[in-house]
Tab-separated table of C-alpha atoms in Angstrom:
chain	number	residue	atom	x	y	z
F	1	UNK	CA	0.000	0.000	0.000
F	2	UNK	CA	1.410	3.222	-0.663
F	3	UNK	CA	2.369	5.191	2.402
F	4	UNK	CA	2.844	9.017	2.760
F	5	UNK	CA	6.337	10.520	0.731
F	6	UNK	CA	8.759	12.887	2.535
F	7	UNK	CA	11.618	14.049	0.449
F	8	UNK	CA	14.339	15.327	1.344
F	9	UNK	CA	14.987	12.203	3.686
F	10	UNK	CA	17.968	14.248	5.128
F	11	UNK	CA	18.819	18.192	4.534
F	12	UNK	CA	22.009	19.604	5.669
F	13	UNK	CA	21.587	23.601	5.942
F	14	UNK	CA	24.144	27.065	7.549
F	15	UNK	CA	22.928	29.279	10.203
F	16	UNK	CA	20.687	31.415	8.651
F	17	UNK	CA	20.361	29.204	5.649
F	18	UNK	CA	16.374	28.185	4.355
F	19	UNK	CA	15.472	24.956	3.740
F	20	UNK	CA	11.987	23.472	2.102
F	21	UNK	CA	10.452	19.837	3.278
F	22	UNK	CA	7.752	18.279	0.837
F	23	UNK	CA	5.352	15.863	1.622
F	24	UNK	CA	3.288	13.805	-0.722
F	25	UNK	CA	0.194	12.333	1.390
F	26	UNK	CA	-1.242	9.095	1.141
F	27	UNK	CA	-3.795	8.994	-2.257
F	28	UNK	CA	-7.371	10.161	-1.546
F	29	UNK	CA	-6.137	11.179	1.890
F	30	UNK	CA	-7.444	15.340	2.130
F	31	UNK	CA	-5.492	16.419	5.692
F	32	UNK	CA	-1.486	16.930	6.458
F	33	UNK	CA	0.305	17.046	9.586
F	34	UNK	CA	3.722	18.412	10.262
F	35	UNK	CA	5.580	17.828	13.351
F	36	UNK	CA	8.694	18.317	14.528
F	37	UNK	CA	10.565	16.133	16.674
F	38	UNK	CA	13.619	17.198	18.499
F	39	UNK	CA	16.492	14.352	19.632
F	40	UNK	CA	15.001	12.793	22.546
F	41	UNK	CA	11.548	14.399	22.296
F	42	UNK	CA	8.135	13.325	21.851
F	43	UNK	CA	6.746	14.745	18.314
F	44	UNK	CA	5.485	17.932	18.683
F	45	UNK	CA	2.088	19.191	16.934
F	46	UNK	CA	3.437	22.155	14.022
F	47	UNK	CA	0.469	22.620	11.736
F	48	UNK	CA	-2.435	20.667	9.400
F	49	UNK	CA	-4.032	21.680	6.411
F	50	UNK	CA	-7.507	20.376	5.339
F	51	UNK	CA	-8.623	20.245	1.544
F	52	UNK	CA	-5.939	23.038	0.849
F	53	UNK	CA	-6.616	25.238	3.798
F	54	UNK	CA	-5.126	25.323	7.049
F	55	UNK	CA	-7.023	24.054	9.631
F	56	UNK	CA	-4.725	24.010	12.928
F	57	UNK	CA	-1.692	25.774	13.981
F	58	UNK	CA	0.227	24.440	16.807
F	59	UNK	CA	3.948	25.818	17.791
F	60	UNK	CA	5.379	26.653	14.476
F	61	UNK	CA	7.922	29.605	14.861
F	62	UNK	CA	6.946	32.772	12.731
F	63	UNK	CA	10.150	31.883	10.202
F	64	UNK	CA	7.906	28.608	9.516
F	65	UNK	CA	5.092	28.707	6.803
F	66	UNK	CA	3.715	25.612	5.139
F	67	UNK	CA	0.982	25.170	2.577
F	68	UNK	CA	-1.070	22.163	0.848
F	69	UNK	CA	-1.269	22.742	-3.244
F	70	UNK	CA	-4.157	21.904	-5.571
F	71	UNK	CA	-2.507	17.999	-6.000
F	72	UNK	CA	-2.778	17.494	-1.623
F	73	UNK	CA	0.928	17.954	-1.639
F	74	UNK	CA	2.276	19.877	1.206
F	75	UNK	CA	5.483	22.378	1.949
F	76	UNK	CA	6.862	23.160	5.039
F	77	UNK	CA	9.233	26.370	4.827
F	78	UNK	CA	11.606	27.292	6.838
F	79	UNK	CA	13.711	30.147	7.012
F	80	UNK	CA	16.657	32.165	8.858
F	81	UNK	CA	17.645	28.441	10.331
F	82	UNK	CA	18.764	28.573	13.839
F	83	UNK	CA	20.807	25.454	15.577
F	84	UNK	CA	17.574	24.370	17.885
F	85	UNK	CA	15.885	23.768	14.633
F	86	UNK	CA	17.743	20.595	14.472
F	87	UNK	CA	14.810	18.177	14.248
F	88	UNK	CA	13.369	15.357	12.847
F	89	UNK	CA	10.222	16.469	10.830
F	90	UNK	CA	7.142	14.094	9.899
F	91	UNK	CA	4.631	14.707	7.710
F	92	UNK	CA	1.671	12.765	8.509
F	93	UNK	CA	-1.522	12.641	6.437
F	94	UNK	CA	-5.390	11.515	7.189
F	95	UNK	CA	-8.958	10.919	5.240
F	96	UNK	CA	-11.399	13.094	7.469
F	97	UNK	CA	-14.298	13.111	5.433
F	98	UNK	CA	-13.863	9.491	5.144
F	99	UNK	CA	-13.815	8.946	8.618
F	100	UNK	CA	-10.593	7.880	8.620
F	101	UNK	CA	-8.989	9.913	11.507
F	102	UNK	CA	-5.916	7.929	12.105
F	103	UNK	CA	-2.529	9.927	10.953
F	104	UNK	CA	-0.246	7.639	8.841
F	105	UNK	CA	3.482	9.303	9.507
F	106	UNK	CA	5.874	9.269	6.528
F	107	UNK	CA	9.842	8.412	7.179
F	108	UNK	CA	10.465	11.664	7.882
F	109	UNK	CA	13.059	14.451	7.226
F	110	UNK	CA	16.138	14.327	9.290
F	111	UNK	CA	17.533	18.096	9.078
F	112	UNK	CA	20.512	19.575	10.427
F	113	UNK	CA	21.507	22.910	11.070
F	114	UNK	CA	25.124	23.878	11.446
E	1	UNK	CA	-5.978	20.944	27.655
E	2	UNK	CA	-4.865	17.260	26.579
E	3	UNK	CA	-2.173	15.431	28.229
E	4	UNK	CA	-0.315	12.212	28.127
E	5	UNK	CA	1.637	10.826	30.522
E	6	UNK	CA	4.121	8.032	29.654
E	7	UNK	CA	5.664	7.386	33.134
E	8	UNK	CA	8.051	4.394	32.025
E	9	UNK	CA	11.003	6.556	30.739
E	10	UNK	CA	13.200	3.188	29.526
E	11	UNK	CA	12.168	-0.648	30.449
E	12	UNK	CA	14.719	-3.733	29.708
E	13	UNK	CA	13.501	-7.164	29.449
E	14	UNK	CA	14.557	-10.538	28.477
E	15	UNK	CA	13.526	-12.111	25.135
E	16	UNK	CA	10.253	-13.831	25.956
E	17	UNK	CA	9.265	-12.174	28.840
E	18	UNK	CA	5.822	-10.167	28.931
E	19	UNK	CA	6.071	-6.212	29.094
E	20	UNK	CA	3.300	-3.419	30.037
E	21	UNK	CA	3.345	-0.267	28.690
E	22	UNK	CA	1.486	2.396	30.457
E	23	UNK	CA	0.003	5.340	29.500
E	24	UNK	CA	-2.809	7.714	31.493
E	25	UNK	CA	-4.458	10.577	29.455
E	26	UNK	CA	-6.355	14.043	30.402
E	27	UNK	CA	-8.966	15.441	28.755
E	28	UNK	CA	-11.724	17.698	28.976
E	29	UNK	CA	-13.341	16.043	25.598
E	30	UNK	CA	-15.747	13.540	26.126
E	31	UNK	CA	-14.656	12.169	22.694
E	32	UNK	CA	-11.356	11.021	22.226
E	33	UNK	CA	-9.603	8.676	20.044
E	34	UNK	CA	-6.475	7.295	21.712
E	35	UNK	CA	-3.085	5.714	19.767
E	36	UNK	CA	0.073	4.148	20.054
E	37	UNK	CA	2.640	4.305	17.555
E	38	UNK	CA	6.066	2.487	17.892
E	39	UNK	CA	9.462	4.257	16.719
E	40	UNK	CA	12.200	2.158	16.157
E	41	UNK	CA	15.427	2.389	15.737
E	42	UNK	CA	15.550	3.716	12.085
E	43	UNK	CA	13.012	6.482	13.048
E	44	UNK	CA	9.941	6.394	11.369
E	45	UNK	CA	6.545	6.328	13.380
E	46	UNK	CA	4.047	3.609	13.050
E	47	UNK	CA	0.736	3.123	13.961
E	48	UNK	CA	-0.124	0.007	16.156
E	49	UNK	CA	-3.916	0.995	17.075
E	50	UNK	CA	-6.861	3.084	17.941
E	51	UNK	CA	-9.215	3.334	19.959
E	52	UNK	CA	-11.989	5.672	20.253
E	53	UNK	CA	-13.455	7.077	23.551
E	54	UNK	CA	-16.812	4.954	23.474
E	55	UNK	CA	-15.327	1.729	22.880
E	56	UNK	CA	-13.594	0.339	25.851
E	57	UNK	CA	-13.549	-3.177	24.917
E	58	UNK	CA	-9.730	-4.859	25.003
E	59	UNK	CA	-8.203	-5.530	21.930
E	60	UNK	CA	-5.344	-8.454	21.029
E	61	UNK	CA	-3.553	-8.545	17.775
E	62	UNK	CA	-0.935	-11.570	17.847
E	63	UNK	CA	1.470	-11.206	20.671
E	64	UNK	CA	0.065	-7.007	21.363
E	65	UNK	CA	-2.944	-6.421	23.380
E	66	UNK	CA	-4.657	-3.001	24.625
E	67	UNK	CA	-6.067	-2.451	28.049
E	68	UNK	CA	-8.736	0.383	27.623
E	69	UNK	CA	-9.793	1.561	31.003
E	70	UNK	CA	-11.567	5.009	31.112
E	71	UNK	CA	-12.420	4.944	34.692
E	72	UNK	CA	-9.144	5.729	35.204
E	73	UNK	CA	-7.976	7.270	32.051
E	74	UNK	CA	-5.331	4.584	30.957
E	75	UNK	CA	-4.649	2.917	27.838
E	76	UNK	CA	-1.929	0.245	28.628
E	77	UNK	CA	-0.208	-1.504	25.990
E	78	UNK	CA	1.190	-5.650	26.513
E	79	UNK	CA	3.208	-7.173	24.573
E	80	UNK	CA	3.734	-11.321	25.317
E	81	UNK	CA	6.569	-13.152	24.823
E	82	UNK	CA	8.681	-10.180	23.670
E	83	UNK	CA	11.092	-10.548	20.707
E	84	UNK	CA	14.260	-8.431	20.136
E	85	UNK	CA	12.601	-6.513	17.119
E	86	UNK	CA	9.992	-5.069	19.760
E	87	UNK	CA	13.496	-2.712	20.652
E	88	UNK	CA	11.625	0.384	19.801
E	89	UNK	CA	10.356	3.933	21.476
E	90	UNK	CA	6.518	3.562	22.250
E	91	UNK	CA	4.570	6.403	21.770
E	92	UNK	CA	0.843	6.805	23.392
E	93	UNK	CA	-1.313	9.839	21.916
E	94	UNK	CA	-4.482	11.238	21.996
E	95	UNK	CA	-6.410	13.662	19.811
E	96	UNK	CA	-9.847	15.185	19.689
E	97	UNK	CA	-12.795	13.945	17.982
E	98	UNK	CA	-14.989	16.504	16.188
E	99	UNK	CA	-16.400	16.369	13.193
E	100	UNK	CA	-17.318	20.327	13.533
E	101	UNK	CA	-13.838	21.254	12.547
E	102	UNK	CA	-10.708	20.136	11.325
E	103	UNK	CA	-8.534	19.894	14.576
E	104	UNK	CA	-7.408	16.258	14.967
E	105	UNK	CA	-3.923	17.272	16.248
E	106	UNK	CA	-1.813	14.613	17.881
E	107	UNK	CA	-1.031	14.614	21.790
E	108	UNK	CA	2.090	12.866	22.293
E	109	UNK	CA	3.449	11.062	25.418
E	110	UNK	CA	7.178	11.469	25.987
E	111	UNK	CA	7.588	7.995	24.875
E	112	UNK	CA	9.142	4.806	26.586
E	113	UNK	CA	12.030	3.060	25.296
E	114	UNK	CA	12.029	-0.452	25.592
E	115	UNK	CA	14.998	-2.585	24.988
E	116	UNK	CA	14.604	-6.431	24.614
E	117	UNK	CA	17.723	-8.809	25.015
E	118	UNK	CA	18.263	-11.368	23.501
């Protein structure tokens, strides 16, 4: 079964740098998750976006700004990098208006900031 | 507000030997759906279950099985006869349930780590 797509799998980025996470959701699924989880950590809530619009908003820094496009895809972008934004980030997706509530997590993106 | 509580930081067993995961929740919601997703070593997340907030009854899938108790807010987690591929982080989370709007955010635990030896 095809599962939900993160690319990159690993970004290496400067200080200051900006760096771009994609996320391809499982077919027919219409919500995204993003969350970011730092070593250690439990994954922590960033935003979701529901049939293109965004429908929660959790801790995401200001530099942070994500959106869904027209094919479900999704872009998390992040900007004027800073050390502590050393993460892992998922991408989860979900079929709300199928009833399907449960959040399928893709591989994730390992990034580093140095 | 939501809240999970994953008391076991780290647990080490012996291959074989039966292991409880616990987890207690808080929530104002009166509908719930609660999860666990395992993390191993490699680092992606994976669902094991869920369970919604009006069905308490216990569910067993192979060697896993779910306690669902909401008297006192705990969704515990067995596995029987553990194997050295259960070496993973377990994760217990919660979200809200409403069909109203589009929230659905996960509530993570902080996770326990459980090592199996061989």
């Amino acid at each position: 079964a095809a599962g939900v797509i993160q690319s990159p799998r690993h970004l290496i980025k400067e200080k200051r740098e900006t760096a771009t996470l994609k996320c391809y959701p499982i077919p027919r699924h219409d919500t995204v998750y993003w969350y970011q989880q730092g070593p250690g950590q439990d994954p922590q809530f960033l935003i979701s976006f529901y049939e293109k619009m965004q429908s929660d908003k959790g801790s995401i820094p200001d530099r942070f700004s994500a959106q869904q496009f027209s094919d479900y895809h999704s872009e998390l972008n992040m900007s004027s990098l800073e050390l502590g934004d050393s993460a892992l980030y998922f991408c989860a997706s979900s079929a709300r208006t199928r009833g399907t509530d449960t959040q399928y997590f893709g591989p994730g993106t390992r990034l580093t900031v140095l | 507000a939501q809240k999970v509580t994953q008391a076991q930081t780290e647990i080490s067993v012996v291959e074989k030997e039966d292991v409880t995961l616990d987890c207690v929740y808080e929530t104002r919601d009166t509908t719930y759906y609660l999860f666990w997703y395992k993390q191993p070593p490699s680092g992606e997340l994976v669902f094991l279950i869920r369970r919604n907030s009006f069905d308490e009854q216990n569910e067993i899938s192979g060697r896993y099985s779910w306690n669902f108790q909401k008297s006192t807010s705990s969704f515990n987690f067995t596995i029987t006869a553990s194997q050295v591929v259960d070496s993973a982080v377990y994760f217990c989370a919660l979200s809200e349930i409403d069909r109203g709007s589009t929230l659905g955010r996960l509530y993570f635990g902080r996770g326990t780590q459980l090592t199996v030896w061989p």
